[in-house]
Amino acid sequence: MNRTEALEIVKKQLTERRYIHTVGVMETAIELAKRFEADEKKAELAAIFHDYAKFRPKEEMKQIIIDQNMSPSLLEYNTELWHAPVGAFLVRNEVGITDKEVLDAIAYHTSGRPGMTLLEKIVYVADYIEPGRRFPGVDEVRELAKTDLNAALIQSLKNTISFLMTKHQAVYPDTMMTYNDLILGGQ
Ligand code: DGI
Ligand code: FE
Ligand code: FE
């Protein structure tokens, strides 16, 4: 599948605004893949489909999490977490992408996980810093991503965890574990 075909497929699943975000993530992920010597084609594909399930009804996502034996703890935390693992499942089933590295980069693009692969880190950071993002602190992460992918990832995790805490929201354990893993030097 080439880029144009992939973008056409995902466009139908998204709002205009989210599609523009997706194109930004795609461009950023390719740039990061070049910089940090990852597979550019896989980065492009994972980025294009990372938010594929973003607008699926919550009930549908919940049912997939249950039926596919995904972590039941997902259901206890923020529903925003669901579109990532559900997206990986749907991209496999509906689009026919079978590359496990690409599917994992989609599955972990929101929560992160300990021992993230290079491709997973690239999609996570690209999602955070694509040119359309305007969060406080995003420029600092953009600067870090020019030279140090792990430092960029740690800073984006810190920002997200702090953001959730200031809103008095729970933090998904895998997100905390991702942060700890990187701080403790687990690559
Ligand atoms: O889908 P996007 O908006 O492009 O970005 P995303 O997939 O990273 O979703 C991020 C949202 O998920 C962000 O607003 C914070 C929210 N969220 C809720 N609970 C958690 C969480 N993000 C992480 N990493 N961990 C959580 O526990
Ligand atoms: Fe997302
Ligand atoms: Fe996104």
CSV table of C-alpha atoms and ligand atoms in Angstrom, one decimal:
chain,number,residue,atom,x,y,z
A,1,MET,CA,0.0,0.0,0.0
A,2,ASN,CA,1.4,3.4,-0.9
A,3,ARG,CA,1.1,6.6,1.0
A,4,THR,CA,-1.8,8.0,-1.1
A,5,GLU,CA,-3.8,4.8,-0.7
A,6,ALA,CA,-3.2,4.7,3.0
A,7,LEU,CA,-4.1,8.4,3.5
A,8,GLU,CA,-7.3,7.9,1.5
A,9,ILE,CA,-8.4,5.0,3.7
A,10,VAL,CA,-7.7,6.8,7.0
A,11,LYS,CA,-9.3,10.1,5.8
A,12,LYS,CA,-12.7,8.4,5.8
A,13,GLN,CA,-12.3,7.5,9.5
A,14,LEU,CA,-11.3,11.0,10.7
A,15,THR,CA,-12.5,14.6,10.9
A,16,GLU,CA,-10.7,17.2,8.8
A,17,ARG,CA,-8.8,18.5,11.9
A,18,ARG,CA,-7.7,15.0,12.9
A,19,TYR,CA,-6.7,14.2,9.3
A,20,ILE,CA,-4.5,17.3,9.3
A,21,HIS,CA,-3.0,16.1,12.6
A,22,THR,CA,-2.3,12.7,11.0
A,23,VAL,CA,-0.5,14.2,8.0
A,24,GLY,CA,1.6,16.2,10.5
A,25,VAL,CA,2.4,13.0,12.5
A,26,MET,CA,3.3,11.2,9.3
A,27,GLU,CA,5.8,13.9,8.2
A,28,THR,CA,7.3,14.2,11.7
A,29,ALA,CA,7.6,10.4,12.0
A,30,ILE,CA,9.5,10.2,8.7
A,31,GLU,CA,11.8,12.9,9.7
A,32,LEU,CA,12.5,11.2,13.1
A,33,ALA,CA,13.0,7.8,11.3
A,34,LYS,CA,15.7,9.4,9.1
A,35,ARG,CA,17.3,11.1,12.1
A,36,PHE,CA,17.4,8.1,14.4
A,37,GLU,CA,17.8,5.4,11.7
A,38,ALA,CA,14.5,3.6,11.8
A,39,ASP,CA,12.5,2.1,9.0
A,40,GLU,CA,11.0,5.1,7.2
A,41,LYS,CA,8.2,3.2,5.5
A,42,LYS,CA,7.1,1.5,8.7
A,43,ALA,CA,7.2,4.9,10.5
A,44,GLU,CA,5.1,6.4,7.7
A,45,LEU,CA,2.5,3.6,7.8
A,46,ALA,CA,2.2,3.5,11.6
A,47,ALA,CA,1.8,7.3,11.8
A,48,ILE,CA,-0.8,7.3,9.0
A,49,PHE,CA,-3.0,4.8,10.9
A,50,HIS,CA,-2.1,5.7,14.5
A,51,ASP,CA,-5.5,7.4,15.2
A,52,TYR,CA,-7.6,5.2,12.9
A,53,ALA,CA,-10.0,4.3,15.7
A,54,LYS,CA,-10.2,7.7,17.3
A,55,PHE,CA,-13.8,8.3,16.4
A,56,ARG,CA,-15.2,4.8,16.9
A,57,PRO,CA,-18.2,4.7,19.3
A,58,LYS,CA,-17.0,4.0,22.9
A,59,GLU,CA,-19.3,1.0,23.1
A,60,GLU,CA,-17.7,-0.6,20.1
A,61,MET,CA,-14.2,0.0,21.4
A,62,LYS,CA,-15.2,-1.5,24.8
A,63,GLN,CA,-16.6,-4.6,23.2
A,64,ILE,CA,-13.4,-5.1,21.2
A,65,ILE,CA,-11.2,-4.7,24.3
A,66,ILE,CA,-13.4,-7.4,26.0
A,67,ASP,CA,-13.7,-9.8,23.0
A,68,GLN,CA,-10.0,-9.6,22.1
A,69,ASN,CA,-8.8,-10.2,25.7
A,70,MET,CA,-7.0,-6.9,25.8
A,71,SER,CA,-5.9,-5.6,29.3
A,72,PRO,CA,-9.2,-5.3,31.3
A,73,SER,CA,-7.5,-2.4,33.3
A,74,LEU,CA,-7.9,-0.3,30.1
A,75,LEU,CA,-11.6,-0.1,31.0
A,76,GLU,CA,-10.9,1.4,34.4
A,77,TYR,CA,-8.8,4.3,33.1
A,78,ASN,CA,-9.4,7.2,30.7
A,79,THR,CA,-11.4,6.2,27.6
A,80,GLU,CA,-8.9,8.2,25.6
A,81,LEU,CA,-6.5,5.2,26.0
A,82,TRP,CA,-8.8,2.9,24.1
A,83,HIS,CA,-8.3,4.0,20.5
A,84,ALA,CA,-4.7,2.9,20.4
A,85,PRO,CA,-4.9,-0.8,21.1
A,86,VAL,CA,-8.4,-1.0,19.4
A,87,GLY,CA,-6.9,0.9,16.4
A,88,ALA,CA,-4.1,-1.7,16.0
A,89,PHE,CA,-6.8,-4.4,16.0
A,90,LEU,CA,-9.0,-2.6,13.4
A,91,VAL,CA,-6.1,-1.7,11.2
A,92,ARG,CA,-5.2,-5.4,11.0
A,93,ASN,CA,-8.8,-6.5,10.5
A,94,GLU,CA,-10.2,-3.8,8.3
A,95,VAL,CA,-7.1,-2.5,6.4
A,96,GLY,CA,-5.1,-5.8,6.3
A,97,ILE,CA,-1.9,-4.5,7.8
A,98,THR,CA,-0.1,-7.4,9.4
A,99,ASP,CA,3.4,-6.0,10.2
A,100,LYS,CA,3.7,-6.5,14.0
A,101,GLU,CA,6.1,-3.6,14.5
A,102,VAL,CA,3.7,-1.2,12.8
A,103,LEU,CA,0.7,-2.6,14.7
A,104,ASP,CA,2.6,-2.3,18.0
A,105,ALA,CA,3.5,1.3,17.2
A,106,ILE,CA,-0.2,2.0,16.8
A,107,ALA,CA,-1.2,0.0,19.9
A,108,TYR,CA,1.2,1.8,22.2
A,109,HIS,CA,1.1,5.3,20.8
A,110,THR,CA,-1.0,6.6,23.7
A,111,SER,CA,0.0,4.7,26.8
A,112,GLY,CA,3.6,3.9,25.9
A,113,ARG,CA,5.0,0.7,27.5
A,114,PRO,CA,8.2,-0.4,29.2
A,115,GLY,CA,10.8,-1.5,26.6
A,116,MET,CA,9.4,0.6,23.8
A,117,THR,CA,11.0,-0.2,20.4
A,118,LEU,CA,12.6,2.6,18.3
A,119,LEU,CA,9.5,2.7,16.0
A,120,GLU,CA,7.2,2.9,19.0
A,121,LYS,CA,9.2,5.8,20.4
A,122,ILE,CA,9.2,7.6,17.0
A,123,VAL,CA,5.4,7.4,16.6
A,124,TYR,CA,4.8,8.4,20.3
A,125,VAL,CA,7.1,11.5,20.0
A,126,ALA,CA,5.9,12.4,16.5
A,127,ASP,CA,2.3,12.4,17.8
A,128,TYR,CA,3.3,14.7,20.6
A,129,ILE,CA,5.4,17.2,18.5
A,130,GLU,CA,3.8,17.3,15.1
A,131,PRO,CA,3.6,21.0,13.9
A,132,GLY,CA,-0.1,21.4,14.7
A,133,ARG,CA,0.4,20.6,18.4
A,134,ARG,CA,0.2,23.6,20.8
A,135,PHE,CA,0.6,22.2,24.3
A,136,PRO,CA,2.6,24.1,26.9
A,137,GLY,CA,6.1,22.6,26.9
A,138,VAL,CA,5.9,21.2,23.3
A,139,ASP,CA,8.7,23.4,22.0
A,140,GLU,CA,11.1,21.9,24.6
A,141,VAL,CA,10.2,18.4,23.4
A,142,ARG,CA,10.7,19.6,19.8
A,143,GLU,CA,14.2,20.8,20.7
A,144,LEU,CA,15.1,17.5,22.5
A,145,ALA,CA,13.8,15.5,19.5
A,146,LYS,CA,16.4,17.1,17.3
A,147,THR,CA,19.2,15.2,19.1
A,148,ASP,CA,17.9,12.8,21.7
A,149,LEU,CA,14.8,10.7,21.2
A,150,ASN,CA,14.7,9.2,24.7
A,151,ALA,CA,15.0,12.6,26.3
A,152,ALA,CA,12.1,13.8,24.1
A,153,LEU,CA,10.1,10.8,25.1
A,154,ILE,CA,10.8,11.3,28.8
A,155,GLN,CA,9.8,15.0,28.6
A,156,SER,CA,6.6,14.2,26.8
A,157,LEU,CA,5.7,11.6,29.4
A,158,LYS,CA,6.5,14.0,32.2
A,159,ASN,CA,4.2,16.6,30.6
A,160,THR,CA,1.4,14.2,30.1
A,161,ILE,CA,1.6,12.7,33.6
A,162,SER,CA,1.7,16.2,35.1
A,163,PHE,CA,-1.2,17.3,32.9
A,164,LEU,CA,-3.3,14.4,34.1
A,165,MET,CA,-2.4,15.1,37.7
A,166,THR,CA,-3.3,18.7,37.5
A,167,LYS,CA,-6.7,17.7,36.2
A,168,HIS,CA,-7.0,15.2,39.1
A,169,GLN,CA,-7.1,12.3,36.7
A,170,ALA,CA,-5.7,8.8,37.1
A,171,VAL,CA,-2.5,7.9,35.3
A,172,TYR,CA,-2.5,4.5,33.5
A,173,PRO,CA,0.1,2.3,35.1
A,174,ASP,CA,1.8,1.5,31.8
A,175,THR,CA,2.4,5.2,31.3
A,176,MET,CA,4.1,5.4,34.7
A,177,MET,CA,6.1,2.3,34.0
A,178,THR,CA,7.3,3.7,30.6
A,179,TYR,CA,8.5,6.8,32.4
A,180,ASN,CA,10.3,4.7,35.1
A,181,ASP,CA,11.8,2.4,32.6
A,182,LEU,CA,13.4,5.2,30.7
A,183,ILE,CA,14.5,7.1,33.9
A,184,LEU,CA,16.1,3.9,35.2
A,185,GLY,CA,18.0,3.6,31.9
A,186,GLY,CA,16.1,0.7,30.3
A,187,GLN,CA,17.1,1.9,26.8
B,1,DGI,O1,-5.0,10.8,19.9
B,1,DGI,P1,-4.2,12.0,20.1
B,1,DGI,O2,-5.1,13.2,20.7
B,1,DGI,O3,-3.5,12.5,18.9
B,1,DGI,O4,-3.1,11.8,21.2
B,1,DGI,P2,-3.0,10.5,22.2
B,1,DGI,O5,-3.3,9.2,21.5
B,1,DGI,O6,-1.6,10.6,22.8
B,1,DGI,O7,-4.1,10.7,23.3
B,1,DGI,C1,-3.6,11.5,24.3
B,1,DGI,C2,-4.7,11.8,25.3
B,1,DGI,O8,-4.9,10.7,26.2
B,1,DGI,C3,-4.1,12.9,26.1
B,1,DGI,O9,-4.9,14.0,26.1
B,1,DGI,C4,-3.9,12.4,27.5
B,1,DGI,C5,-4.9,11.3,27.5
B,1,DGI,N1,-4.6,10.3,28.5
B,1,DGI,C6,-5.5,9.9,29.5
B,1,DGI,N2,-5.0,9.1,30.3
B,1,DGI,C7,-3.8,8.9,29.9
B,1,DGI,C8,-3.5,9.6,28.8
B,1,DGI,N3,-2.3,9.6,28.1
B,1,DGI,C9,-1.4,8.7,28.7
B,1,DGI,N4,-0.2,8.7,28.0
B,1,DGI,N5,-1.6,8.0,29.8
B,1,DGI,C10,-2.7,8.1,30.5
B,1,DGI,O10,-2.9,7.4,31.6
B,2,FE,FE,-4.1,8.9,19.5
B,3,FE,FE,-2.6,11.4,17.3
